[in-house]
């Protein structure tokens, strides 16, 4: 599994290092602020404070230091969140799928799939896009797509499709569904609860919005994939000969069945049992263990070789882990995301909310969309962003005549759609890293499409204001 080939443009880790330098300069110029503890977030509860320790070049444990940001990025979060949780998931996925790949079952199974789909690449990509968009809309699928990308890469390679298309019909689709959801428990339901709205209210408007965005996403994915299809693709007519040369044996069928069972187990666990990073990682480790056992019984791989393959798979994910840690370290340089702890980030949030107080409803609503989109650069967690910004934005909407449902709409679109491009998203970096794409390469592919999505988002927010969306 080649998760990190030499990038053609600016290396993502280097880019994040340069951003860290910029954030360090900003933290020296902009005063820290906080919202009063024990009170609802509001403009009146904000105050500038003098932190005990300013940013230094190197910290000995008392306050932030620029040279400490990478370690702090690695150590941030917990077993259920970035960076620790996501990095652990990426490592285990890398090792487990390396064992699956080494078995040869995926290659032989994909030859069968290519024979079935023939030249109907459009059908395969469309079905996948709809499925993952629904996953993002219904139960907030995100981290899970990293594993599915690893599954799809051998297929896209066999079909001669660009590897970015695997990211599009999985991660991109899930984030479009996430952004336009009517029931996402991690963003919409949290935001509606904070704004005092009934759960799932306004679902019909959001369902129509989801259908529009998903259709546009499918069109973009198909256009890109088919325009950049390699001339080296395997034609359906050539597959029969390959199948005869590499027939499916019992071990291949058993491993493929294990992969399918794992997918079903994950979908059931996430939707019914609220499984998250620890459980999902254990599920994929189980897949690697079962696949290794089958290979050992079939005498394809010895025990030592299985361990070596797993280790190599983990090793291939080290560059991805470094970038994830650097992305989280950027937020640490600004003081973190706790609204009740002094940070430069809180000062920015206050300033953005203050600008639009007293503005006309349409301008204020579109301004909220822009603010949420920008804030997502710093806080990529949907539930965290809702908890931090919605108390301010809901109250701001009341002041300027924007319904709270529109405030939630601006939040979810701004939060979800920019997940496709912000380099501080551990999930985006993980997804593109598994596909062997640097962030700069991915941005060159999708930046026009991102602008189209944001324009559509502005249109739906404007429609909500005009119709008095409740």
Coordinates of N, CA, C and O in Angstrom, one line a residue, residues 150-304:
X150 N -8.9 2.7 1.0 CA -7.9 1.7 0.9 C -8.5 0.5 0.1 O -7.8 -0.2 -0.6
X151 N -9.8 0.2 0.4 CA -10.4 -0.9 -0.3 C -10.6 -0.6 -1.8 O -10.4 -1.5 -2.6
X152 N -10.9 0.6 -2.1 CA -11.3 0.9 -3.5 C -10.0 1.2 -4.4 O -10.1 1.1 -5.6
X153 N -8.9 1.5 -3.8 CA -7.7 1.9 -4.6 C -7.3 0.8 -5.6 O -7.1 1.1 -6.8
X154 N -7.3 -0.5 -5.2 CA -7.0 -1.5 -6.2 C -7.9 -1.6 -7.4 O -7.6 -1.8 -8.5
X155 N -9.2 -1.3 -7.1 CA -10.2 -1.3 -8.1 C -10.0 -0.1 -9.1 O -10.1 -0.3 -10.3
X156 N -9.8 1.1 -8.6 CA -9.6 2.2 -9.5 C -8.3 2.1 -10.3 O -8.3 2.5 -11.4
X157 N -7.3 1.5 -9.7 CA -6.1 1.2 -10.4 C -6.3 0.2 -11.6 O -5.8 0.4 -12.7
X158 N -7.1 -0.8 -11.3 CA -7.4 -1.8 -12.3 C -8.2 -1.2 -13.5 O -8.0 -1.5 -14.6
X159 N -9.1 -0.3 -13.1 CA -10.0 0.4 -14.1 C -9.3 1.5 -14.8 O -9.9 2.1 -15.8
X160 N -8.1 1.9 -14.4 CA -7.4 3.0 -15.0 C -8.0 4.3 -14.6 O -7.7 5.3 -15.2
X161 N -8.7 4.4 -13.5 CA -9.3 5.6 -13.0 C -8.3 6.3 -12.1 O -7.5 5.6 -11.4
X162 N -8.3 7.6 -12.1 CA -7.4 8.3 -11.2 C -7.7 8.0 -9.7 O -8.9 7.8 -9.3
X163 N -6.7 8.0 -8.9 CA -6.9 7.6 -7.5 C -7.8 8.6 -6.7 O -8.4 8.3 -5.8
X164 N -7.8 9.9 -7.2 CA -8.6 10.9 -6.6 C -10.1 10.5 -6.7 O -10.9 10.9 -5.8
X165 N -10.5 9.8 -7.7 CA -11.9 9.4 -7.8 C -12.3 8.5 -6.6 O -13.5 8.5 -6.2
X166 N -11.4 7.7 -6.1 CA -11.7 6.9 -4.9 C -12.0 7.8 -3.7 O -12.9 7.5 -2.9
X167 N -11.2 8.9 -3.6 CA -11.5 9.9 -2.5 C -12.8 10.6 -2.7 O -13.6 10.8 -1.8
X168 N -13.1 10.9 -4.0 CA -14.4 11.6 -4.3 C -15.6 10.8 -4.0 O -16.6 11.4 -3.4
X169 N -15.6 9.5 -4.4 CA -16.9 8.8 -4.2 C -17.0 8.2 -2.8 O -17.9 7.5 -2.4
X170 N -16.0 8.5 -1.9 CA -16.1 8.1 -0.5 C -16.0 9.3 0.4 O -17.1 9.7 0.9
X171 N -14.8 9.9 0.6 CA -14.7 11.0 1.6 C -15.5 12.2 1.1 O -16.3 12.8 1.9
X172 N -15.3 12.6 -0.1 CA -16.1 13.8 -0.6 C -17.6 13.6 -0.5 O -18.3 14.4 -0.1
X173 N -18.0 12.4 -0.9 CA -19.5 12.1 -0.9 C -20.0 12.2 0.6 O -21.0 12.7 0.8
X174 N -19.2 11.6 1.5 CA -19.6 11.6 2.9 C -19.7 13.0 3.5 O -20.6 13.4 4.3
X175 N -18.8 13.9 3.1 CA -18.8 15.3 3.6 C -19.9 16.1 2.9 O -20.5 17.0 3.6
X176 N -20.2 15.8 1.7 CA -21.4 16.5 1.1 C -22.7 16.1 1.8 O -23.5 16.9 2.1
X177 N -22.8 14.8 2.1 CA -23.9 14.3 2.8 C -23.9 14.9 4.3 O -25.0 15.3 4.8
X178 N -22.8 15.0 4.9 CA -22.6 15.5 6.2 C -23.1 17.0 6.2 O -23.8 17.4 7.1
X179 N -22.7 17.7 5.2 CA -23.0 19.2 5.2 C -24.5 19.5 4.9 O -25.0 20.5 5.3
X180 N -25.2 18.6 4.2 CA -26.6 18.8 3.8 C -27.5 17.9 4.5 O -28.7 17.8 4.1
X181 N -27.1 17.3 5.6 CA -27.9 16.3 6.3 C -29.2 16.9 7.0 O -29.2 18.1 7.3
X182 N -30.1 16.1 7.2 CA -31.3 16.4 7.9 C -31.4 15.7 9.3 O -32.2 16.0 10.1
X183 N -30.4 14.8 9.5 CA -30.5 14.0 10.8 C -29.1 13.7 11.4 O -29.0 13.0 12.3
X184 N -28.0 14.3 10.9 CA -26.7 14.0 11.4 C -26.6 14.3 12.9 O -26.7 15.4 13.3
X185 N -26.3 13.3 13.7 CA -26.3 13.5 15.1 C -25.1 14.3 15.6 O -25.1 14.8 16.7
X186 N -24.0 14.5 14.8 CA -22.8 15.2 15.2 C -22.8 16.6 14.9 O -22.0 17.4 15.3
X187 N -23.8 17.1 14.0 CA -23.8 18.5 13.7 C -25.2 19.1 13.7 O -25.5 19.9 14.6
X188 N -26.1 18.6 12.9 CA -27.4 19.2 12.8 C -28.2 19.0 14.1 O -28.7 20.0 14.7
X189 N -28.2 17.8 14.7 CA -28.9 17.7 15.9 C -28.3 18.4 17.1 O -29.0 19.0 18.0
X190 N -27.0 18.5 17.1 CA -26.3 19.3 18.2 C -26.7 20.7 18.0 O -27.0 21.4 19.0
X191 N -26.6 21.2 16.8 CA -26.8 22.7 16.5 C -28.3 23.0 16.8 O -28.6 24.1 17.4
X192 N -29.2 22.1 16.4 CA -30.6 22.4 16.7 C -30.9 22.4 18.2 O -31.7 23.2 18.6
X193 N -30.3 21.5 18.9 CA -30.5 21.5 20.3 C -30.0 22.8 21.0 O -30.7 23.3 21.9
X194 N -28.8 23.3 20.6 CA -28.3 24.5 21.1 C -29.1 25.7 20.8 O -29.3 26.6 21.6
X195 N -29.7 25.7 19.5 CA -30.5 26.8 19.1 C -31.9 26.7 19.6 O -32.7 27.6 19.3
X196 N -32.3 25.7 20.3 CA -33.6 25.6 20.9 C -34.6 25.1 19.9 O -35.8 25.4 20.1
X197 N -34.2 24.4 18.8 CA -35.1 23.9 17.8 C -35.5 22.4 18.1 O -34.7 21.7 18.7
X198 N -36.6 22.0 17.6 CA -37.0 20.6 17.7 C -36.0 19.8 16.8 O -35.7 20.1 15.7
X199 N -35.6 18.6 17.4 CA -34.7 17.7 16.6 C -35.4 17.3 15.3 O -36.6 17.0 15.3
X200 N -34.7 17.3 14.2 CA -35.1 16.9 12.9 C -36.1 17.9 12.2 O -36.7 17.6 11.2
X201 N -36.3 19.0 12.9 CA -37.2 20.0 12.3 C -36.6 20.6 11.0 O -35.4 20.6 10.8
X202 N -37.4 20.9 10.0 CA -37.0 21.4 8.7 C -36.3 20.4 7.9 O -35.6 20.7 6.9
X203 N -36.7 19.1 8.1 CA -36.0 18.0 7.4 C -36.4 18.0 5.9 O -35.5 17.7 5.1
X204 N -37.6 18.4 5.5 CA -37.9 18.4 4.1 C -37.1 19.3 3.2 O -36.6 18.9 2.1
X205 N -36.8 20.5 3.7 CA -35.9 21.4 3.0 C -34.5 20.8 2.9 O -33.9 20.9 1.8
X206 N -34.0 20.2 3.9 CA -32.6 19.7 3.9 C -32.6 18.4 3.0 O -31.5 18.2 2.4
X207 N -33.6 17.6 3.0 CA -33.6 16.5 2.1 C -33.5 16.9 0.6 O -32.7 16.3 -0.2
X208 N -34.3 17.9 0.2 CA -34.2 18.4 -1.1 C -32.8 19.0 -1.4 O -32.2 18.8 -2.5
X209 N -32.2 19.7 -0.4 CA -30.9 20.2 -0.6 C -29.8 19.1 -0.7 O -28.9 19.2 -1.6
X210 N -30.0 18.0 0.1 CA -29.1 16.9 -0.1 C -29.1 16.3 -1.5 O -28.1 16.0 -2.0
X211 N -30.3 16.1 -2.0 CA -30.4 15.5 -3.4 C -29.7 16.4 -4.4 O -29.0 15.9 -5.3
X212 N -29.9 17.7 -4.3 CA -29.2 18.6 -5.3 C -27.7 18.5 -5.2 O -27.0 18.4 -6.2
X213 N -27.2 18.6 -4.0 CA -25.7 18.6 -3.8 C -25.1 17.3 -4.2 O -24.1 17.2 -4.8
X214 N -25.8 16.2 -3.9 CA -25.3 14.9 -4.2 C -25.3 14.7 -5.7 O -24.3 14.1 -6.3
X215 N -26.3 15.1 -6.4 CA -26.3 15.0 -7.9 C -25.2 15.8 -8.5 O -24.5 15.3 -9.4
X216 N -24.9 17.0 -8.0 CA -23.8 17.8 -8.5 C -22.5 17.1 -8.2 O -21.6 17.1 -9.0
X217 N -22.4 16.5 -7.0 CA -21.1 15.8 -6.7 C -20.9 14.6 -7.6 O -19.7 14.3 -8.0
X218 N -21.9 13.9 -7.9 CA -21.8 12.7 -8.8 C -21.3 13.2 -10.2 O -20.4 12.6 -10.8
X219 N -21.9 14.3 -10.7 CA -21.6 14.8 -12.0 C -20.1 15.2 -12.0 O -19.4 14.9 -13.0
X220 N -19.6 15.9 -11.0 CA -18.2 16.3 -10.9 C -17.3 15.1 -10.9 O -16.3 15.0 -11.6
X221 N -17.6 14.1 -10.0 CA -16.8 12.9 -9.9 C -16.7 12.1 -11.2 O -15.6 11.7 -11.7
X222 N -17.8 11.9 -11.9 CA -17.8 11.2 -13.2 C -17.1 12.0 -14.2 O -16.3 11.4 -15.0
X223 N -17.2 13.3 -14.3 CA -16.5 14.1 -15.3 C -15.0 14.0 -15.1 O -14.3 13.8 -16.0
X224 N -14.6 14.1 -13.8 CA -13.2 14.1 -13.5 C -12.6 12.7 -13.8 O -11.6 12.5 -14.5
X225 N -13.3 11.7 -13.3 CA -12.8 10.3 -13.4 C -12.7 9.8 -14.9 O -11.7 9.2 -15.3
X226 N -13.7 10.1 -15.7 CA -13.7 9.6 -17.0 C -12.8 10.5 -17.9 O -12.2 9.9 -18.9
X227 N -12.6 11.7 -17.6 CA -11.7 12.6 -18.4 C -10.2 12.2 -18.1 O -9.3 12.4 -19.0
X228 N -9.9 11.7 -16.9 CA -8.5 11.4 -16.5 C -8.3 9.9 -16.5 O -7.3 9.4 -15.9
X229 N -9.1 9.1 -17.1 CA -8.9 7.7 -17.1 C -7.7 7.3 -17.9 O -7.5 7.8 -19.0
X230 N -6.9 6.4 -17.4 CA -5.7 6.0 -18.0 C -6.0 5.1 -19.2 O -6.9 4.3 -19.2
X231 N -5.1 5.2 -20.2 CA -5.2 4.3 -21.4 C -4.8 2.9 -21.0 O -5.0 2.0 -21.8
X232 N -4.2 2.7 -19.8 CA -3.7 1.4 -19.4 C -4.8 0.6 -18.7 O -4.5 -0.4 -18.1
X233 N -6.1 1.1 -18.7 CA -7.1 0.4 -17.9 C -7.3 -1.0 -18.5 O -7.0 -1.3 -19.7
X234 N -7.8 -1.9 -17.6 CA -8.0 -3.3 -18.1 C -9.4 -3.4 -18.7 O -10.4 -3.0 -18.1
X235 N -9.5 -3.7 -20.0 CA -10.7 -3.8 -20.7 C -11.5 -5.1 -20.2 O -10.9 -6.1 -19.9
X236 N -12.8 -5.0 -20.3 CA -13.6 -6.1 -19.8 C -13.3 -7.4 -20.7 O -13.3 -8.5 -20.2
X237 N -13.0 -7.2 -21.9 CA -12.8 -8.3 -22.8 C -11.5 -9.0 -22.5 O -11.3 -10.2 -22.8
X238 N -10.5 -8.3 -21.8 CA -9.3 -8.9 -21.4 C -9.3 -9.7 -20.1 O -8.4 -10.4 -19.7
X239 N -10.4 -9.4 -19.3 CA -10.4 -9.9 -18.0 C -10.6 -11.4 -17.9 O -10.1 -12.1 -17.0
X240 N -11.4 -12.0 -18.9 CA -11.6 -13.4 -18.9 C -10.3 -14.2 -18.9 O -10.2 -15.2 -18.1
X241 N -9.4 -13.8 -19.7 CA -8.1 -14.5 -19.7 C -7.4 -14.3 -18.3 O -6.8 -15.3 -17.9
X242 N -7.5 -13.2 -17.7 CA -6.8 -13.0 -16.4 C -7.5 -13.9 -15.4 O -6.9 -14.4 -14.5
X243 N -8.8 -14.0 -15.5 CA -9.6 -14.8 -14.5 C -9.2 -16.2 -14.6 O -9.0 -16.9 -13.6
X244 N -9.0 -16.7 -15.8 CA -8.6 -18.1 -16.0 C -7.2 -18.3 -15.4 O -6.8 -19.4 -14.9
X245 N -6.3 -17.2 -15.5 CA -5.0 -17.3 -15.0 C -4.9 -17.3 -13.5 O -4.1 -17.8 -12.8
X246 N -5.9 -16.5 -12.9 CA -5.9 -16.3 -11.4 C -7.3 -16.6 -10.9 O -8.0 -15.7 -10.5
X247 N -7.8 -17.8 -10.8 CA -9.1 -18.1 -10.4 C -9.3 -17.9 -8.9 O -8.3 -17.9 -8.1
X248 N -10.5 -17.6 -8.4 CA -10.8 -17.5 -7.0 C -10.7 -18.9 -6.3 O -11.4 -19.8 -6.8
X249 N -9.9 -19.0 -5.3 CA -9.9 -20.2 -4.5 C -10.7 -20.0 -3.2 O -11.1 -18.9 -2.9
X250 N -10.7 -21.0 -2.4 CA -11.5 -20.9 -1.1 C -11.0 -19.8 -0.2 O -11.8 -19.1 0.4
X251 N -9.7 -19.7 -0.2 CA -9.1 -18.6 0.7 C -9.4 -17.2 0.2 O -9.7 -16.3 1.0
X252 N -9.4 -17.1 -1.1 CA -9.8 -15.8 -1.7 C -11.3 -15.4 -1.3 O -11.6 -14.3 -0.9
X253 N -12.2 -16.4 -1.5 CA -13.6 -16.2 -1.1 C -13.7 -15.9 0.4 O -14.5 -15.1 0.8
X254 N -13.0 -16.6 1.2 CA -13.1 -16.4 2.6 C -12.6 -15.0 3.0 O -13.3 -14.4 3.9
X255 N -11.5 -14.6 2.4 CA -11.0 -13.2 2.8 C -11.9 -12.2 2.3 O -12.2 -11.2 3.0
X256 N -12.5 -12.3 1.1 CA -13.4 -11.3 0.5 C -14.7 -11.3 1.4 O -15.3 -10.2 1.6
X257 N -15.1 -12.5 1.8 CA -16.3 -12.5 2.7 C -16.0 -11.8 4.0 O -16.8 -11.1 4.6
X258 N -14.8 -12.0 4.5 CA -14.4 -11.3 5.8 C -14.4 -9.8 5.6 O -14.8 -9.0 6.5
X259 N -13.9 -9.3 4.4 CA -14.0 -7.9 4.1 C -15.4 -7.4 4.1 O -15.7 -6.3 4.7
X260 N -16.3 -8.1 3.4 CA -17.7 -7.7 3.3 C -18.3 -7.7 4.7 O -19.0 -6.8 5.1
X261 N -18.0 -8.8 5.5 CA -18.6 -8.8 6.8 C -18.1 -7.7 7.7 O -18.9 -7.1 8.5
X262 N -16.8 -7.3 7.5 CA -16.3 -6.1 8.3 C -17.0 -4.8 7.9 O -17.4 -4.0 8.8
X263 N -17.3 -4.6 6.6 CA -18.0 -3.5 6.2 C -19.4 -3.4 6.8 O -19.9 -2.4 7.3
X264 N -20.1 -4.5 6.7 CA -21.5 -4.6 7.3 C -21.4 -4.4 8.8 O -22.2 -3.7 9.4
X265 N -20.4 -5.0 9.5 CA -20.2 -4.8 10.9 C -20.0 -3.4 11.3 O -20.6 -2.9 12.3
X266 N -19.2 -2.7 10.5 CA -18.9 -1.3 10.8 C -20.2 -0.4 10.6 O -20.5 0.4 11.5
X267 N -20.9 -0.6 9.5 CA -22.1 0.2 9.3 C -23.1 -0.1 10.4 O -23.7 0.9 10.9
X268 N -23.3 -1.3 10.7 CA -24.2 -1.7 11.8 C -23.7 -1.0 13.1 O -24.5 -0.4 13.9
X269 N -22.5 -1.2 13.4 CA -21.9 -0.7 14.7 C -22.1 0.8 14.8 O -22.5 1.4 15.9
X270 N -21.8 1.6 13.7 CA -21.8 3.0 13.8 C -23.3 3.5 13.9 O -23.6 4.4 14.6
X271 N -24.2 2.9 13.1 CA -25.5 3.4 13.1 C -26.4 2.9 14.2 O -27.3 3.6 14.7
X272 N -26.1 1.7 14.7 CA -27.0 1.1 15.8 C -26.3 1.1 17.2 O -27.0 1.2 18.2
X273 N -25.0 1.0 17.2 CA -24.3 0.9 18.5 C -23.5 2.1 18.8 O -22.8 2.2 19.8
X274 N -23.4 3.1 17.9 CA -22.7 4.3 18.0 C -21.2 4.0 18.2 O -20.5 4.7 19.0
X275 N -20.7 3.0 17.5 CA -19.2 2.8 17.5 C -18.5 4.0 16.9 O -18.9 4.7 16.0
X276 N -17.3 4.2 17.5 CA -16.5 5.3 17.0 C -15.0 4.8 16.9 O -14.8 3.6 16.6
X277 N -14.0 5.6 17.0 CA -12.7 5.2 16.6 C -12.2 4.0 17.3 O -11.6 3.1 16.6
X278 N -12.3 3.8 18.6 CA -11.7 2.6 19.2 C -12.4 1.3 18.7 O -11.6 0.4 18.4
X279 N -13.7 1.3 18.6 CA -14.4 0.1 18.1 C -14.1 -0.1 16.6 O -13.8 -1.3 16.2
X280 N -14.0 0.9 15.8 CA -13.8 0.8 14.4 C -12.3 0.2 14.2 O -12.1 -0.7 13.3
X281 N -11.4 0.8 14.9 CA -10.0 0.3 14.8 C -9.9 -1.2 15.2 O -9.2 -2.0 14.5
X282 N -10.6 -1.6 16.2 CA -10.6 -3.0 16.6 C -11.3 -3.9 15.6 O -10.9 -5.0 15.3
X283 N -12.3 -3.4 14.9 CA -13.0 -4.1 13.8 C -12.0 -4.4 12.7 O -12.0 -5.5 12.1
X284 N -11.2 -3.4 12.3 CA -10.3 -3.6 11.2 C -9.1 -4.4 11.6 O -8.5 -5.2 10.8
X285 N -8.7 -4.3 12.9 CA -7.7 -5.2 13.4 C -8.1 -6.7 13.3 O -7.4 -7.6 12.9
X286 N -9.4 -6.9 13.6 CA -10.0 -8.2 13.5 C -9.9 -8.7 12.0 O -9.6 -9.9 11.8
X287 N -10.2 -7.8 11.1 CA -10.1 -8.2 9.7 C -8.7 -8.6 9.3 O -8.5 -9.6 8.6
X288 N -7.7 -7.9 9.8 CA -6.3 -8.2 9.5 C -5.9 -9.6 10.1 O -5.2 -10.4 9.5
X289 N -6.4 -9.8 11.3 CA -6.1 -11.0 12.0 C -6.7 -12.2 11.3 O -6.1 -13.3 11.1
X290 N -8.0 -12.1 11.0 CA -8.7 -13.2 10.3 C -8.1 -13.5 8.9 O -7.8 -14.6 8.5
X291 N -7.7 -12.4 8.2 CA -7.1 -12.6 6.9 C -5.7 -13.3 7.0 O -5.4 -14.1 6.2
X292 N -5.0 -12.9 8.0 CA -3.7 -13.5 8.2 C -3.8 -15.0 8.6 O -3.0 -15.8 8.1
X293 N -4.8 -15.3 9.4 CA -5.0 -16.7 9.8 C -5.4 -17.5 8.5 O -4.9 -18.6 8.4
X294 N -6.2 -17.0 7.7 CA -6.6 -17.7 6.5 C -5.4 -17.9 5.6 O -5.2 -19.0 5.0
X295 N -4.6 -16.9 5.4 CA -3.4 -17.0 4.6 C -2.4 -18.1 5.2 O -1.8 -18.8 4.4
X296 N -2.3 -18.1 6.5 CA -1.5 -19.1 7.2 C -2.0 -20.5 6.9 O -1.2 -21.4 6.6
X297 N -3.3 -20.7 7.1 CA -3.9 -22.0 6.9 C -3.7 -22.5 5.4 O -3.4 -23.7 5.1
X298 N -3.9 -21.5 4.5 CA -3.7 -21.8 3.0 C -2.3 -21.9 2.6 O -2.0 -22.1 1.4
X299 N -1.4 -21.6 3.5 CA 0.1 -21.6 3.3 C 0.5 -20.6 2.2 O 1.5 -20.7 1.5
X300 N -0.2 -19.5 2.2 CA 0.2 -18.3 1.3 C 1.2 -17.5 2.0 O 2.1 -17.0 1.3
X301 N 1.1 -17.3 3.3 CA 2.0 -16.5 4.1 C 2.4 -17.2 5.4 O 1.5 -17.8 6.0
X302 N 3.6 -17.2 5.8 CA 4.0 -17.7 7.1 C 3.7 -16.7 8.2 O 3.5 -15.5 7.9
X303 N 3.8 -17.2 9.4 CA 3.5 -16.3 10.5 C 4.4 -15.1 10.6 O 4.0 -13.9 10.8
X304 N 5.7 -15.3 10.4 CA 6.7 -14.2 10.4 C 6.4 -13.2 9.3 O 6.5 -12.0 9.5

